[in-house]
Coordinates of C-alpha atoms and ligand atoms in Angstrom, one line a residue:
M1 CA 108.5 102.1 135.0
P2 CA 109.0 100.5 131.6
E3 CA 106.3 101.3 129.0
L4 CA 105.7 99.7 125.4
P5 CA 109.1 100.9 124.0
E6 CA 111.2 99.6 126.7
V7 CA 109.6 96.4 126.7
E8 CA 109.8 96.1 122.8
T9 CA 113.5 97.0 123.4
V10 CA 113.9 94.2 126.0
R11 CA 112.2 91.8 123.5
R12 CA 114.5 92.6 120.8
G13 CA 117.4 92.4 122.9
L14 CA 116.5 88.8 124.2
A15 CA 115.3 87.5 120.9
P16 CA 118.8 86.5 119.5
S17 CA 119.7 84.5 122.6
M18 CA 116.2 83.0 123.3
T19 CA 114.4 82.4 119.7
D20 CA 114.9 79.0 118.6
A21 CA 117.2 78.0 121.7
V22 CA 116.2 75.4 124.5
I23 CA 116.0 76.1 127.9
V24 CA 118.3 73.5 129.3
Q25 CA 117.9 74.9 132.9
A26 CA 115.7 77.2 134.6
D27 CA 116.7 78.5 138.2
V28 CA 113.7 79.9 140.1
N29 CA 115.0 81.3 143.1
R30 CA 112.0 82.2 145.1
P31 CA 108.3 81.4 145.4
D32 CA 106.8 84.6 143.9
L33 CA 107.1 87.8 142.4
R34 CA 104.0 90.0 142.5
W35 CA 102.1 86.6 142.7
P36 CA 103.2 83.1 142.9
F37 CA 105.1 81.5 140.1
P38 CA 103.0 78.8 138.3
E39 CA 103.4 75.2 139.8
R40 CA 106.8 73.5 139.0
M41 CA 107.6 76.2 136.7
A42 CA 111.3 75.4 136.5
E43 CA 110.4 71.7 135.5
R44 CA 107.9 72.7 133.0
L45 CA 110.4 75.1 131.2
T46 CA 113.2 72.8 131.4
G47 CA 113.7 71.3 128.1
A48 CA 111.3 73.7 126.0
R49 CA 112.5 75.3 122.9
V50 CA 111.5 78.9 122.5
L51 CA 109.4 79.2 118.9
Q52 CA 109.0 82.8 119.1
L53 CA 109.3 85.7 121.4
R54 CA 106.6 88.3 120.9
R55 CA 105.1 91.4 122.8
R56 CA 101.5 92.2 123.7
S57 CA 101.2 95.7 125.3
K58 CA 103.9 95.5 128.2
Y59 CA 104.1 91.8 128.5
I60 CA 106.7 89.8 126.7
L61 CA 105.3 86.1 125.5
A62 CA 107.7 83.5 124.8
D63 CA 105.7 80.8 122.7
L64 CA 107.5 77.3 123.7
D65 CA 107.3 74.0 121.8
S66 CA 105.6 72.4 125.0
G67 CA 102.4 74.0 124.1
E68 CA 102.7 76.5 126.8
T69 CA 103.6 80.4 126.6
L70 CA 105.7 82.0 129.2
L71 CA 104.5 85.5 130.1
I72 CA 107.0 87.9 131.5
H73 CA 106.0 91.3 133.0
L74 CA 108.8 93.7 134.2
G75 CA 106.7 95.6 136.8
M76 CA 108.0 98.6 138.0
S77 CA 111.7 97.6 138.4
G78 CA 112.2 94.2 136.7
R79 CA 115.4 94.0 134.5
M80 CA 116.6 91.4 132.2
T81 CA 120.2 90.7 131.6
V82 CA 121.9 88.6 128.8
S83 CA 125.4 87.0 129.3
G84 CA 127.3 84.7 127.3
D85 CA 125.4 85.8 124.2
P86 CA 127.0 83.8 121.6
L87 CA 125.8 86.2 118.6
G88 CA 127.6 89.2 120.0
Q89 CA 131.1 90.4 119.0
F90 CA 132.3 88.9 122.1
A91 CA 130.3 87.3 124.9
H92 CA 129.8 88.9 128.4
E93 CA 131.0 86.3 131.0
H94 CA 128.4 85.0 133.2
P95 CA 128.1 87.3 136.4
A96 CA 127.9 85.7 139.7
L97 CA 124.3 85.6 141.0
I98 CA 123.6 88.9 142.7
K99 CA 120.7 90.1 145.1
H100 CA 117.1 89.9 143.5
D101 CA 118.2 87.7 140.7
H102 CA 115.1 85.8 141.0
V103 CA 114.9 83.7 137.8
V104 CA 117.7 82.6 135.4
F105 CA 117.2 80.7 132.2
H106 CA 120.4 78.7 130.9
M107 CA 119.9 78.4 127.3
N108 CA 121.5 75.5 124.9
N109 CA 123.3 78.2 122.8
G110 CA 125.4 79.2 126.0
A111 CA 123.4 82.5 126.8
R112 CA 122.1 82.9 130.0
V113 CA 119.1 85.1 130.8
T114 CA 118.7 86.6 134.2
F115 CA 115.5 88.4 135.6
N116 CA 116.3 90.8 138.5
D117 CA 113.7 92.7 140.3
P118 CA 114.2 94.4 143.7
R119 CA 110.6 95.8 144.1
R120 CA 109.0 92.2 142.8
F121 CA 106.2 94.0 141.0
G122 CA 107.0 91.8 138.0
A123 CA 105.4 88.6 137.1
M124 CA 105.9 85.5 135.3
D125 CA 103.4 82.8 134.3
L126 CA 102.9 79.9 132.1
L127 CA 99.7 80.0 129.9
D128 CA 98.3 77.6 127.4
T129 CA 99.6 78.9 124.1
E130 CA 96.3 78.3 122.1
T131 CA 94.3 80.4 124.7
A132 CA 97.0 82.6 125.8
D133 CA 95.5 85.9 124.1
T134 CA 92.5 85.4 125.8
H135 CA 93.9 84.9 129.2
A136 CA 92.4 87.2 132.0
L137 CA 95.6 89.3 131.9
L138 CA 95.5 89.9 128.2
A139 CA 91.7 89.7 126.9
K140 CA 90.6 93.1 127.8
I141 CA 93.8 95.1 126.7
G142 CA 93.0 97.4 123.8
P143 CA 94.5 97.5 120.3
E144 CA 98.3 97.6 119.8
P145 CA 99.1 101.5 119.3
L146 CA 101.3 100.4 116.3
G147 CA 98.9 98.1 114.8
N148 CA 96.2 98.6 112.2
D149 CA 93.1 98.3 114.6
F150 CA 94.5 101.5 116.2
N151 CA 93.3 104.3 113.8
E152 CA 91.5 107.4 113.6
A153 CA 88.1 106.0 113.4
Y154 CA 88.7 103.8 116.3
L155 CA 90.1 106.5 118.6
S156 CA 87.5 108.8 117.7
Q157 CA 85.0 106.5 118.4
A158 CA 86.5 105.3 121.6
L159 CA 87.2 108.7 123.0
S160 CA 83.8 110.0 122.2
A161 CA 82.6 107.4 124.9
K162 CA 84.8 108.8 127.6
N163 CA 83.5 111.3 130.3
T164 CA 87.1 111.5 131.8
P165 CA 90.0 113.7 130.9
I166 CA 91.9 112.9 127.7
K167 CA 95.1 112.0 129.7
T168 CA 93.3 109.6 131.9
A169 CA 91.5 108.2 128.8
L170 CA 94.8 107.5 127.0
L171 CA 96.3 105.7 130.1
D172 CA 93.4 103.2 130.0
Q173 CA 94.9 100.0 128.9
R174 CA 91.4 99.0 127.5
L175 CA 91.4 101.9 125.2
V176 CA 94.9 101.4 123.8
A177 CA 97.7 99.1 124.7
G178 CA 101.0 100.0 126.6
L179 CA 101.0 103.8 126.8
G180 CA 102.0 104.9 130.2
N181 CA 102.5 108.4 131.9
I182 CA 105.5 109.5 129.9
Y183 CA 104.5 108.8 126.3
V184 CA 100.9 110.1 127.0
C185 CA 102.3 113.5 128.4
E186 CA 104.6 113.6 125.2
A187 CA 101.7 112.9 122.7
L188 CA 99.4 115.5 124.3
F189 CA 102.0 118.1 124.0
R190 CA 102.9 117.2 120.3
A191 CA 99.2 117.4 119.5
G192 CA 98.5 120.7 121.3
V193 CA 95.8 119.2 123.5
N194 CA 95.2 120.2 126.9
P195 CA 95.5 117.2 129.2
T196 CA 92.4 118.3 131.4
Q197 CA 90.1 118.4 128.4
K198 CA 87.4 115.8 128.6
A199 CA 88.0 112.9 126.0
K200 CA 84.3 113.1 124.5
D201 CA 84.8 116.9 123.8
L202 CA 88.0 116.7 121.8
A203 CA 87.5 118.0 118.4
P204 CA 87.6 115.2 115.7
D205 CA 90.7 116.7 113.9
K206 CA 92.4 116.6 117.2
A207 CA 91.6 113.1 118.0
A208 CA 92.7 112.1 114.4
A209 CA 95.9 113.9 114.9
L210 CA 96.8 111.9 118.0
V211 CA 96.8 108.6 116.1
P212 CA 100.1 109.4 114.1
I213 CA 101.6 111.4 116.8
I214 CA 101.4 108.5 119.2
R215 CA 102.8 106.1 116.7
E216 CA 105.7 108.6 116.0
I217 CA 106.6 108.9 119.6
L218 CA 106.8 105.2 120.2
L219 CA 108.7 104.4 117.2
D220 CA 111.2 107.2 118.0
A221 CA 111.4 105.6 121.2
I222 CA 111.9 102.2 120.0
E223 CA 114.5 103.3 117.6
A224 CA 116.4 105.1 120.5
G225 CA 116.3 101.8 122.3
G226 CA 117.5 99.9 119.3
S227 CA 120.6 102.3 119.4
S228 CA 121.0 101.5 123.0
L229 CA 121.0 97.7 122.3
K230 CA 124.1 98.2 120.1
D231 CA 125.9 99.3 123.2
F232 CA 124.3 97.0 125.7
R233 CA 127.2 94.4 125.3
Q234 CA 129.6 97.1 126.4
A235 CA 127.1 98.2 129.2
G236 CA 126.9 95.0 131.0
G237 CA 124.1 93.1 128.9
E238 CA 121.2 94.8 130.7
L239 CA 118.5 95.5 128.3
G240 CA 115.7 98.1 127.8
Y241 CA 116.6 101.3 129.8
F242 CA 117.7 104.1 128.0
Q243 CA 118.0 107.9 128.3
H244 CA 115.5 110.1 126.3
R245 CA 115.1 113.8 126.2
F246 CA 111.4 114.5 126.5
R247 CA 109.7 117.7 125.6
V248 CA 107.6 118.0 128.7
Y249 CA 108.0 115.0 130.8
G250 CA 110.0 115.7 133.9
R251 CA 110.6 119.2 133.0
E252 CA 108.3 121.3 135.4
G253 CA 109.2 124.9 135.5
E254 CA 111.7 124.6 132.3
P255 CA 111.1 126.7 129.3
C256 CA 108.8 125.4 126.7
V257 CA 110.6 124.0 123.8
T258 CA 108.4 125.5 121.3
Q259 CA 109.9 128.4 119.4
D260 CA 108.8 131.8 120.5
C261 CA 106.6 130.3 123.4
A262 CA 107.3 132.1 126.6
S263 CA 105.8 129.7 129.0
A264 CA 107.3 127.2 131.3
V265 CA 106.4 123.5 131.6
E266 CA 103.8 123.0 134.4
R267 CA 103.0 120.0 136.4
I268 CA 99.6 118.9 137.7
V269 CA 98.3 115.7 139.2
Q270 CA 95.8 113.8 137.5
S271 CA 94.2 110.4 138.9
G272 CA 97.3 110.4 141.1
R273 CA 99.9 110.7 138.4
S274 CA 101.9 113.7 137.3
T275 CA 101.0 115.5 134.2
F276 CA 103.5 117.7 132.5
F277 CA 102.3 120.4 130.0
C278 CA 102.7 123.7 128.4
P279 CA 99.8 126.0 129.4
T280 CA 100.1 127.9 126.3
C281 CA 100.7 125.3 123.6
Q282 CA 98.1 123.1 125.1
S283 CA 95.5 125.7 125.8
Ligands
LIG301 ZN1 104.7 126.2 125.0

């Protein structure tokens, strides 16, 4: 499931083909994804110029010169592919439509952007640009972890009000935007915080330490995604999914990566999600 770095990588991959380009044709090949597409979506997108492509949490937002903002959510399995990218060294030929290609944007620069989503947990909607940030989907999302509003004072205060385990608290999108299971596990490992510890009992210095650790983990992943973008033209034009080496995530039973630590990574289930941690380093 894409988390913030993957979504940011997709945004960066789409930007050269979509920013300042006009959608000359939009193919909407089914009535819905996770929920119905907005009325006359294809018609409302046709002829619109993309003014900017931005991200809020795990949503990609394309502000259009029509006064509307196209919201895109990748869900569990949504994938975006660019073909005919005129800015690359060479252009991918436009592929034939394949199964689950639900939406296709034809840009006036020759690029074609295809949204493929086998499981259809993804979503697209059209919002008024002026009020987009207060839309029900976006209004209650917490600060961006890479933004200035996410800082030590904010996080200490927010955690002090949480009676849940720290792992669960950090997954709460109202507390901080865009963090998912993978990066929360990795952040708690790097901070040496036990995932079962109650958020409100976290020592102030540990809470403070989490802020730069979370930023660093996300920035590292975005950088890795950037490297994958350089290869994406060779790899078929699909954006956003790339291999990482994680320190604890997905490593149950494997040795802890900390030097001189003899423990193995353990897995527990919290709020229905797997948590990976080192019982020694995170005691
Ligand atoms: Zn360890």
